[in-house]
PDB file of C-alpha atoms in Angstrom:
ATOM      1  CA  MET C   1     -75.531 114.404 -33.926  1.00 61.00           C
ATOM      2  CA  GLY C   2     -77.569 116.721 -31.708  1.00 69.00           C
ATOM      3  CA  THR C   3     -77.453 116.894 -27.932  1.00 76.00           C
ATOM      4  CA  GLY C   4     -81.080 115.793 -27.689  1.00 72.00           C
ATOM      5  CA  GLN C   5     -80.373 112.793 -29.886  1.00 73.00           C
ATOM      6  CA  LEU C   6     -77.442 111.716 -27.695  1.00 79.00           C
ATOM      7  CA  ALA C   7     -79.401 112.311 -24.492  1.00 83.00           C
ATOM      8  CA  GLY C   8     -82.280 110.195 -25.778  1.00 80.00           C
ATOM      9  CA  PHE C   9     -79.875 107.448 -26.731  1.00 84.00           C
ATOM     10  CA  ALA C  10     -78.152 107.534 -23.326  1.00 87.00           C
ATOM     11  CA  GLY C  11     -81.458 107.344 -21.473  1.00 86.00           C
ATOM     12  CA  ALA C  12     -82.876 104.523 -23.556  1.00 84.00           C
ATOM     13  CA  THR C  13     -79.581 102.629 -23.375  1.00 87.00           C
ATOM     14  CA  ALA C  14     -79.449 102.925 -19.584  1.00 88.00           C
ATOM     15  CA  VAL C  15     -82.942 101.435 -19.321  1.00 82.00           C
ATOM     16  CA  LEU C  16     -82.179  98.552 -21.676  1.00 80.00           C
ATOM     17  CA  VAL C  17     -78.732  97.776 -20.271  1.00 83.00           C
ATOM     18  CA  GLY C  18     -79.935  97.964 -16.682  1.00 80.00           C
ATOM     19  CA  MET C  19     -82.659  95.380 -17.233  1.00 79.00           C
ATOM     20  CA  PRO C  20     -81.612  91.927 -15.941  1.00 78.00           C
ATOM     21  CA  GLY C  21     -80.442  89.555 -18.648  1.00 80.00           C
ATOM     22  CA  PRO C  22     -77.832  86.851 -19.273  1.00 82.00           C
ATOM     23  CA  ASN C  23     -74.940  89.327 -18.990  1.00 88.00           C
ATOM     24  CA  ASN C  24     -76.080  90.841 -15.677  1.00 88.00           C
ATOM     25  CA  LEU C  25     -76.862  87.431 -14.229  1.00 86.00           C
ATOM     26  CA  TYR C  26     -73.500  86.018 -15.297  1.00 88.00           C
ATOM     27  CA  ILE C  27     -71.662  88.875 -13.565  1.00 92.00           C
ATOM     28  CA  SER C  28     -73.828  88.585 -10.446  1.00 89.00           C
ATOM     29  CA  LEU C  29     -73.359  84.823 -10.191  1.00 85.00           C
ATOM     30  CA  ARG C  30     -69.596  85.142 -10.498  1.00 88.00           C
ATOM     31  CA  SER C  31     -69.479  87.813  -7.792  1.00 89.00           C
ATOM     32  CA  LEU C  32     -71.808  85.858  -5.520  1.00 84.00           C
ATOM     33  CA  THR C  33     -69.817  82.652  -5.720  1.00 81.00           C
ATOM     34  CA  GLN C  34     -66.253  83.816  -6.338  1.00 85.00           C
ATOM     35  CA  GLY C  35     -65.984  87.405  -5.113  1.00 88.00           C
ATOM     36  CA  ARG C  36     -65.640  90.951  -6.387  1.00 90.00           C
ATOM     37  CA  ARG C  37     -62.477  90.298  -8.402  1.00 93.00           C
ATOM     38  CA  ALA C  38     -64.202  87.650 -10.492  1.00 93.00           C
ATOM     39  CA  GLY C  39     -67.213  89.934 -10.862  1.00 93.00           C
ATOM     40  CA  VAL C  40     -65.061  92.770 -12.180  1.00 96.00           C
ATOM     41  CA  VAL C  41     -63.287  90.387 -14.571  1.00 96.00           C
ATOM     42  CA  SER C  42     -66.712  89.214 -15.754  1.00 95.00           C
ATOM     43  CA  ALA C  43     -67.803  92.820 -16.337  1.00 95.00           C
ATOM     44  CA  LEU C  44     -64.673  93.516 -18.389  1.00 96.00           C
ATOM     45  CA  ALA C  45     -65.271  90.313 -20.346  1.00 95.00           C
ATOM     46  CA  ILE C  46     -68.850  91.297 -21.129  1.00 94.00           C
ATOM     47  CA  GLU C  47     -67.719  94.672 -22.452  1.00 94.00           C
ATOM     48  CA  THR C  48     -64.960  93.003 -24.487  1.00 95.00           C
ATOM     49  CA  GLY C  49     -67.763  91.169 -26.256  1.00 92.00           C
ATOM     50  CA  THR C  50     -69.472  94.545 -26.685  1.00 92.00           C
ATOM     51  CA  LEU C  51     -66.360  95.830 -28.477  1.00 92.00           C
ATOM     52  CA  VAL C  52     -66.768  93.044 -31.015  1.00 89.00           C
ATOM     53  CA  TYR C  53     -70.395  94.055 -31.583  1.00 88.00           C
ATOM     54  CA  ILE C  54     -69.360  97.692 -32.019  1.00 88.00           C
ATOM     55  CA  VAL C  55     -66.820  96.843 -34.716  1.00 86.00           C
ATOM     56  CA  VAL C  56     -69.215  94.480 -36.491  1.00 83.00           C
ATOM     57  CA  THR C  57     -72.002  97.072 -36.468  1.00 80.00           C
ATOM     58  CA  ALA C  58     -69.758  99.887 -37.676  1.00 76.00           C
ATOM     59  CA  LEU C  59     -68.419  97.748 -40.511  1.00 78.00           C
ATOM     60  CA  GLY C  60     -71.943  97.050 -41.689  1.00 71.00           C
ATOM     61  CA  LEU C  61     -71.838  93.319 -41.088  1.00 59.00           C
ATOM     62  CA  ALA C  62     -74.757  93.708 -38.700  1.00 59.00           C
ATOM     63  CA  THR C  63     -76.989  94.485 -41.684  1.00 63.00           C
ATOM     64  CA  LEU C  64     -76.259  91.052 -43.098  1.00 60.00           C
ATOM     65  CA  VAL C  65     -77.313  89.355 -39.870  1.00 59.00           C
ATOM     66  CA  GLN C  66     -80.347  91.605 -39.494  1.00 59.00           C
ATOM     67  CA  THR C  67     -81.649  90.703 -42.947  1.00 64.00           C
ATOM     68  CA  SER C  68     -81.121  86.986 -42.365  1.00 67.00           C
ATOM     69  CA  PRO C  69     -83.567  85.602 -39.775  1.00 68.00           C
ATOM     70  CA  THR C  70     -81.953  82.181 -40.107  1.00 75.00           C
ATOM     71  CA  LEU C  71     -78.500  83.500 -39.194  1.00 66.00           C
ATOM     72  CA  PHE C  72     -79.859  85.468 -36.252  1.00 63.00           C
ATOM     73  CA  ALA C  73     -81.790  82.418 -35.038  1.00 70.00           C
ATOM     74  CA  ALA C  74     -78.593  80.366 -35.284  1.00 73.00           C
ATOM     75  CA  ILE C  75     -76.768  82.881 -33.069  1.00 67.00           C
ATOM     76  CA  THR C  76     -79.613  82.777 -30.556  1.00 66.00           C
ATOM     77  CA  VAL C  77     -79.645  78.978 -30.454  1.00 76.00           C
ATOM     78  CA  ALA C  78     -75.859  78.883 -30.037  1.00 74.00           C
ATOM     79  CA  GLY C  79     -76.161  81.243 -27.070  1.00 68.00           C
ATOM     80  CA  ALA C  80     -78.894  79.115 -25.524  1.00 73.00           C
ATOM     81  CA  LEU C  81     -76.807  75.968 -25.902  1.00 79.00           C
ATOM     82  CA  TYR C  82     -73.799  77.643 -24.288  1.00 75.00           C
ATOM     83  CA  LEU C  83     -75.890  78.740 -21.307  1.00 73.00           C
ATOM     84  CA  ALA C  84     -77.207  75.172 -21.053  1.00 80.00           C
ATOM     85  CA  TYR C  85     -73.610  73.917 -21.093  1.00 80.00           C
ATOM     86  CA  LEU C  86     -72.719  76.195 -18.166  1.00 75.00           C
ATOM     87  CA  GLY C  87     -75.825  75.021 -16.314  1.00 76.00           C
ATOM     88  CA  LEU C  88     -74.977  71.349 -16.833  1.00 81.00           C
ATOM     89  CA  LYS C  89     -71.452  72.006 -15.539  1.00 76.00           C
ATOM     90  CA  MET C  90     -72.965  73.343 -12.332  1.00 70.00           C
ATOM     91  CA  LEU C  91     -75.257  70.326 -12.016  1.00 75.00           C
ATOM     92  CA  LYS C  92     -72.227  68.068 -12.373  1.00 74.00           C
ATOM     93  CA  ALA C  93     -70.410  70.062  -9.705  1.00 64.00           C
ATOM     94  CA  SER C  94     -73.365  69.808  -7.314  1.00 60.00           C
ATOM     95  CA  ALA C  95     -73.467  66.019  -7.774  1.00 59.00           C
ATOM     96  CA  GLY C  96     -69.757  65.641  -7.100  1.00 55.00           C
ATOM     97  CA  ASP C  97     -67.418  67.770  -5.020  1.00 49.00           C
ATOM     98  CA  HIS C  98     -69.677  70.213  -3.137  1.00 45.00           C
ATOM     99  CA  SER C  99     -66.903  72.778  -2.936  1.00 44.00           C
ATOM    100  CA  ALA C 100     -66.474  72.811  -6.689  1.00 41.00           C
ATOM    101  CA  GLY C 101     -68.178  75.037  -9.192  1.00 43.00           C
ATOM    102  CA  LEU C 102     -68.025  78.691 -10.186  1.00 45.00           C
ATOM    103  CA  GLU C 103     -66.270  79.699  -6.982  1.00 47.00           C
ATOM    104  CA  VAL C 104     -63.040  77.924  -7.991  1.00 61.00           C
ATOM    105  CA  ALA C 105     -62.980  78.846 -11.691  1.00 78.00           C
ATOM    106  CA  PRO C 106     -59.694  80.434 -12.865  1.00 88.00           C
ATOM    107  CA  LEU C 107     -60.065  84.091 -13.819  1.00 90.00           C
ATOM    108  CA  GLY C 108     -58.989  83.285 -17.376  1.00 92.00           C
ATOM    109  CA  ARG C 109     -61.968  80.967 -17.736  1.00 90.00           C
ATOM    110  CA  VAL C 110     -64.218  83.529 -16.068  1.00 91.00           C
ATOM    111  CA  PHE C 111     -63.149  86.078 -18.688  1.00 95.00           C
ATOM    112  CA  ARG C 112     -63.534  83.667 -21.601  1.00 92.00           C
ATOM    113  CA  ASP C 113     -66.997  82.565 -20.537  1.00 90.00           C
ATOM    114  CA  GLY C 114     -68.059  86.188 -20.084  1.00 91.00           C
ATOM    115  CA  VAL C 115     -67.019  87.121 -23.611  1.00 93.00           C
ATOM    116  CA  VAL C 116     -68.843  84.109 -25.080  1.00 89.00           C
ATOM    117  CA  VAL C 117     -71.986  84.747 -23.004  1.00 87.00           C
ATOM    118  CA  ASN C 118     -72.181  88.301 -24.372  1.00 89.00           C
ATOM    119  CA  LEU C 119     -71.400  87.392 -27.976  1.00 87.00           C
ATOM    120  CA  LEU C 120     -74.135  84.751 -27.932  1.00 81.00           C
ATOM    121  CA  ASN C 121     -76.590  86.857 -25.920  1.00 81.00           C
ATOM    122  CA  PRO C 122     -79.790  87.529 -27.933  1.00 73.00           C
ATOM    123  CA  LYS C 123     -80.421  90.720 -25.939  1.00 76.00           C
ATOM    124  CA  ALA C 124     -77.015  92.125 -26.904  1.00 80.00           C
ATOM    125  CA  ALA C 125     -77.440  91.073 -30.521  1.00 75.00           C
ATOM    126  CA  LEU C 126     -80.841  92.749 -30.752  1.00 74.00           C
ATOM    127  CA  PHE C 127     -79.457  95.915 -29.184  1.00 79.00           C
ATOM    128  CA  PHE C 128     -76.781  96.349 -31.826  1.00 79.00           C
ATOM    129  CA  LEU C 129     -78.763  94.999 -34.775  1.00 72.00           C
ATOM    130  CA  ALA C 130     -82.057  96.776 -34.197  1.00 70.00           C
ATOM    131  CA  PHE C 131     -81.737  99.470 -31.527  1.00 76.00           C
ATOM    132  CA  LEU C 132     -78.404 101.178 -32.144  1.00 77.00           C
ATOM    133  CA  PRO C 133     -78.951 102.063 -35.847  1.00 73.00           C
ATOM    134  CA  GLN C 134     -82.221 103.844 -34.964  1.00 73.00           C
ATOM    135  CA  PHE C 135     -80.232 106.713 -33.427  1.00 77.00           C
ATOM    136  CA  ALA C 136     -77.938 107.236 -36.419  1.00 73.00           C
ATOM    137  CA  THR C 137     -78.601 110.169 -38.761  1.00 73.00           C
ATOM    138  CA  ARG C 138     -80.913 109.282 -41.631  1.00 67.00           C
ATOM    139  CA  GLY C 139     -79.371 109.789 -45.060  1.00 67.00           C
ATOM    140  CA  ALA C 140     -75.837 110.112 -43.669  1.00 66.00           C
ATOM    141  CA  SER C 141     -72.866 109.176 -45.814  1.00 74.00           C
ATOM    142  CA  ALA C 142     -71.178 105.829 -45.255  1.00 68.00           C
ATOM    143  CA  ASP C 143     -68.257 107.442 -43.411  1.00 76.00           C
ATOM    144  CA  GLN C 144     -70.527 109.557 -41.220  1.00 79.00           C
ATOM    145  CA  LEU C 145     -72.766 106.589 -40.443  1.00 75.00           C
ATOM    146  CA  ARG C 146     -69.735 104.501 -39.485  1.00 79.00           C
ATOM    147  CA  SER C 147     -68.458 107.256 -37.192  1.00 83.00           C
ATOM    148  CA  GLU C 148     -71.846 107.717 -35.552  1.00 83.00           C
ATOM    149  CA  LEU C 149     -72.269 103.997 -34.938  1.00 83.00           C
ATOM    150  CA  LEU C 150     -68.811 103.847 -33.386  1.00 87.00           C
ATOM    151  CA  LEU C 151     -69.641 106.806 -31.138  1.00 87.00           C
ATOM    152  CA  LEU C 152     -72.967 105.313 -30.102  1.00 88.00           C
ATOM    153  CA  GLY C 153     -71.353 101.936 -29.534  1.00 89.00           C
ATOM    154  CA  VAL C 154     -68.649 103.368 -27.282  1.00 92.00           C
ATOM    155  CA  GLY C 155     -71.315 105.268 -25.358  1.00 91.00           C
ATOM    156  CA  ALA C 156     -73.296 102.060 -24.887  1.00 91.00           C
ATOM    157  CA  LEU C 157     -70.131 100.276 -23.731  1.00 93.00           C
ATOM    158  CA  LEU C 158     -69.390 102.918 -21.081  1.00 94.00           C
ATOM    159  CA  ILE C 159     -72.980 102.906 -19.809  1.00 93.00           C
ATOM    160  CA  GLY C 160     -72.950  99.122 -19.761  1.00 93.00           C
ATOM    161  CA  LEU C 161     -69.646  99.017 -17.872  1.00 94.00           C
ATOM    162  CA  VAL C 162     -71.065 101.248 -15.132  1.00 94.00           C
ATOM    163  CA  PHE C 163     -74.059  98.945 -14.683  1.00 93.00           C
ATOM    164  CA  ASP C 164     -71.905  95.802 -14.916  1.00 94.00           C
ATOM    165  CA  LEU C 165     -69.530  97.011 -12.199  1.00 95.00           C
ATOM    166  CA  GLY C 166     -72.540  97.930 -10.076  1.00 94.00           C
ATOM    167  CA  TYR C 167     -73.867  94.392 -10.387  1.00 92.00           C
ATOM    168  CA  ALA C 168     -70.423  93.001  -9.547  1.00 93.00           C
ATOM    169  CA  VAL C 169     -69.965  95.110  -6.412  1.00 93.00           C
ATOM    170  CA  GLY C 170     -73.542  94.644  -5.215  1.00 91.00           C
ATOM    171  CA  ALA C 171     -73.525  90.887  -5.714  1.00 89.00           C
ATOM    172  CA  ASP C 172     -70.178  90.588  -3.922  1.00 89.00           C
ATOM    173  CA  ALA C 173     -71.582  92.415  -0.886  1.00 86.00           C
ATOM    174  CA  ILE C 174     -74.418  89.891  -0.734  1.00 82.00           C
ATOM    175  CA  GLY C 175     -72.141  86.961  -1.526  1.00 77.00           C
ATOM    176  CA  ARG C 176     -69.716  87.493   1.347  1.00 77.00           C
ATOM    177  CA  ARG C 177     -72.116  85.833   3.749  1.00 68.00           C
ATOM    178  CA  PHE C 178     -73.357  83.486   1.043  1.00 62.00           C
ATOM    179  CA  ARG C 179     -69.829  82.130   0.455  1.00 58.00           C
ATOM    180  CA  SER C 180     -69.000  81.801   4.157  1.00 57.00           C
ATOM    181  CA  VAL C 181     -71.361  78.840   4.605  1.00 53.00           C
ATOM    182  CA  ARG C 182     -69.589  75.909   2.969  1.00 51.00           C
ATOM    183  CA  THR C 183     -72.431  73.465   3.712  1.00 43.00           C
ATOM    184  CA  THR C 184     -74.671  75.320   1.234  1.00 54.00           C
ATOM    185  CA  SER C 185     -72.333  74.865  -1.723  1.00 58.00           C
ATOM    186  CA  ARG C 186     -74.469  72.093  -3.245  1.00 64.00           C
ATOM    187  CA  TRP C 187     -77.616  74.251  -3.133  1.00 63.00           C
ATOM    188  CA  ARG C 188     -75.629  77.195  -4.438  1.00 64.00           C
ATOM    189  CA  ASN C 189     -74.520  75.202  -7.463  1.00 66.00           C
ATOM    190  CA  LEU C 190     -78.059  73.935  -8.031  1.00 71.00           C
ATOM    191  CA  THR C 191     -79.416  77.494  -7.902  1.00 69.00           C
ATOM    192  CA  VAL C 192     -76.826  78.736 -10.396  1.00 68.00           C
ATOM    193  CA  ALA C 193     -77.527  75.754 -12.674  1.00 74.00           C
ATOM    194  CA  ALA C 194     -81.264  76.430 -12.558  1.00 77.00           C
ATOM    195  CA  ILE C 195     -80.729  80.073 -13.561  1.00 71.00           C
ATOM    196  CA  TYR C 196     -78.489  79.149 -16.498  1.00 69.00           C
ATOM    197  CA  LEU C 197     -80.852  76.434 -17.710  1.00 76.00           C
ATOM    198  CA  GLY C 198     -83.839  78.762 -17.345  1.00 77.00           C
ATOM    199  CA  LEU C 199     -82.119  81.428 -19.442  1.00 68.00           C
ATOM    200  CA  SER C 200     -81.216  78.789 -22.002  1.00 71.00           C
ATOM    201  CA  ALA C 201     -84.821  77.603 -22.260  1.00 78.00           C
ATOM    202  CA  PHE C 202     -86.077  81.195 -22.623  1.00 69.00           C
ATOM    203  CA  ALA C 203     -83.553  81.909 -25.398  1.00 63.00           C
ATOM    204  CA  LEU C 204     -84.579  78.752 -27.268  1.00 70.00           C
ATOM    205  CA  ILE C 205     -88.266  79.656 -27.026  1.00 71.00           C
ATOM    206  CA  THR C 206     -87.447  83.113 -28.381  1.00 60.00           C
ATOM    207  CA  ALA C 207     -85.494  81.667 -31.293  1.00 57.00           C
ATOM    208  CA  LEU C 208     -88.182  79.143 -32.206  1.00 60.00           C
TER     209      LEU C 208
END
């Protein structure tokens, strides 16, 4: 792979990864409501999901999903339903204990939810199914193609991790004051719920 090819990939990846989406919003919401540690854990969880995509793409399983619109739509709908589930949890928290919600979630759950959000994220799926293969060498052997996809995938992971950690640190800086006002916890939960449900609705519209 040429230097120009890699540079083009890095630039395009930075633009796509940096655009707000379910992953970025999940990390930001965790940092806002629970602090930098939860934000960093969320970022690591998101990139753990990216590792799964890298392996799947390199093994060629992505081709199967790409050629099956029904399967891809099913993944998109599953992601939308999971985001809706997280949103409904926040609505329940806002109706009950006003100090409950994302801010008290154990880090293990934060990590698990982050992995699932990424695996069921239509933006991430499209990136690895449609975007990543475009930068592989045309006519390459199976072994070379696999190696190139792994290299590109790892590059995308590293670029994504930089952006994810940036979102985590930035959101935590804003959230320090946000979290200090306990009387706003109900509105905080409602805001988070609205974002999750809005993302869920957008994903469903995209799938249908």
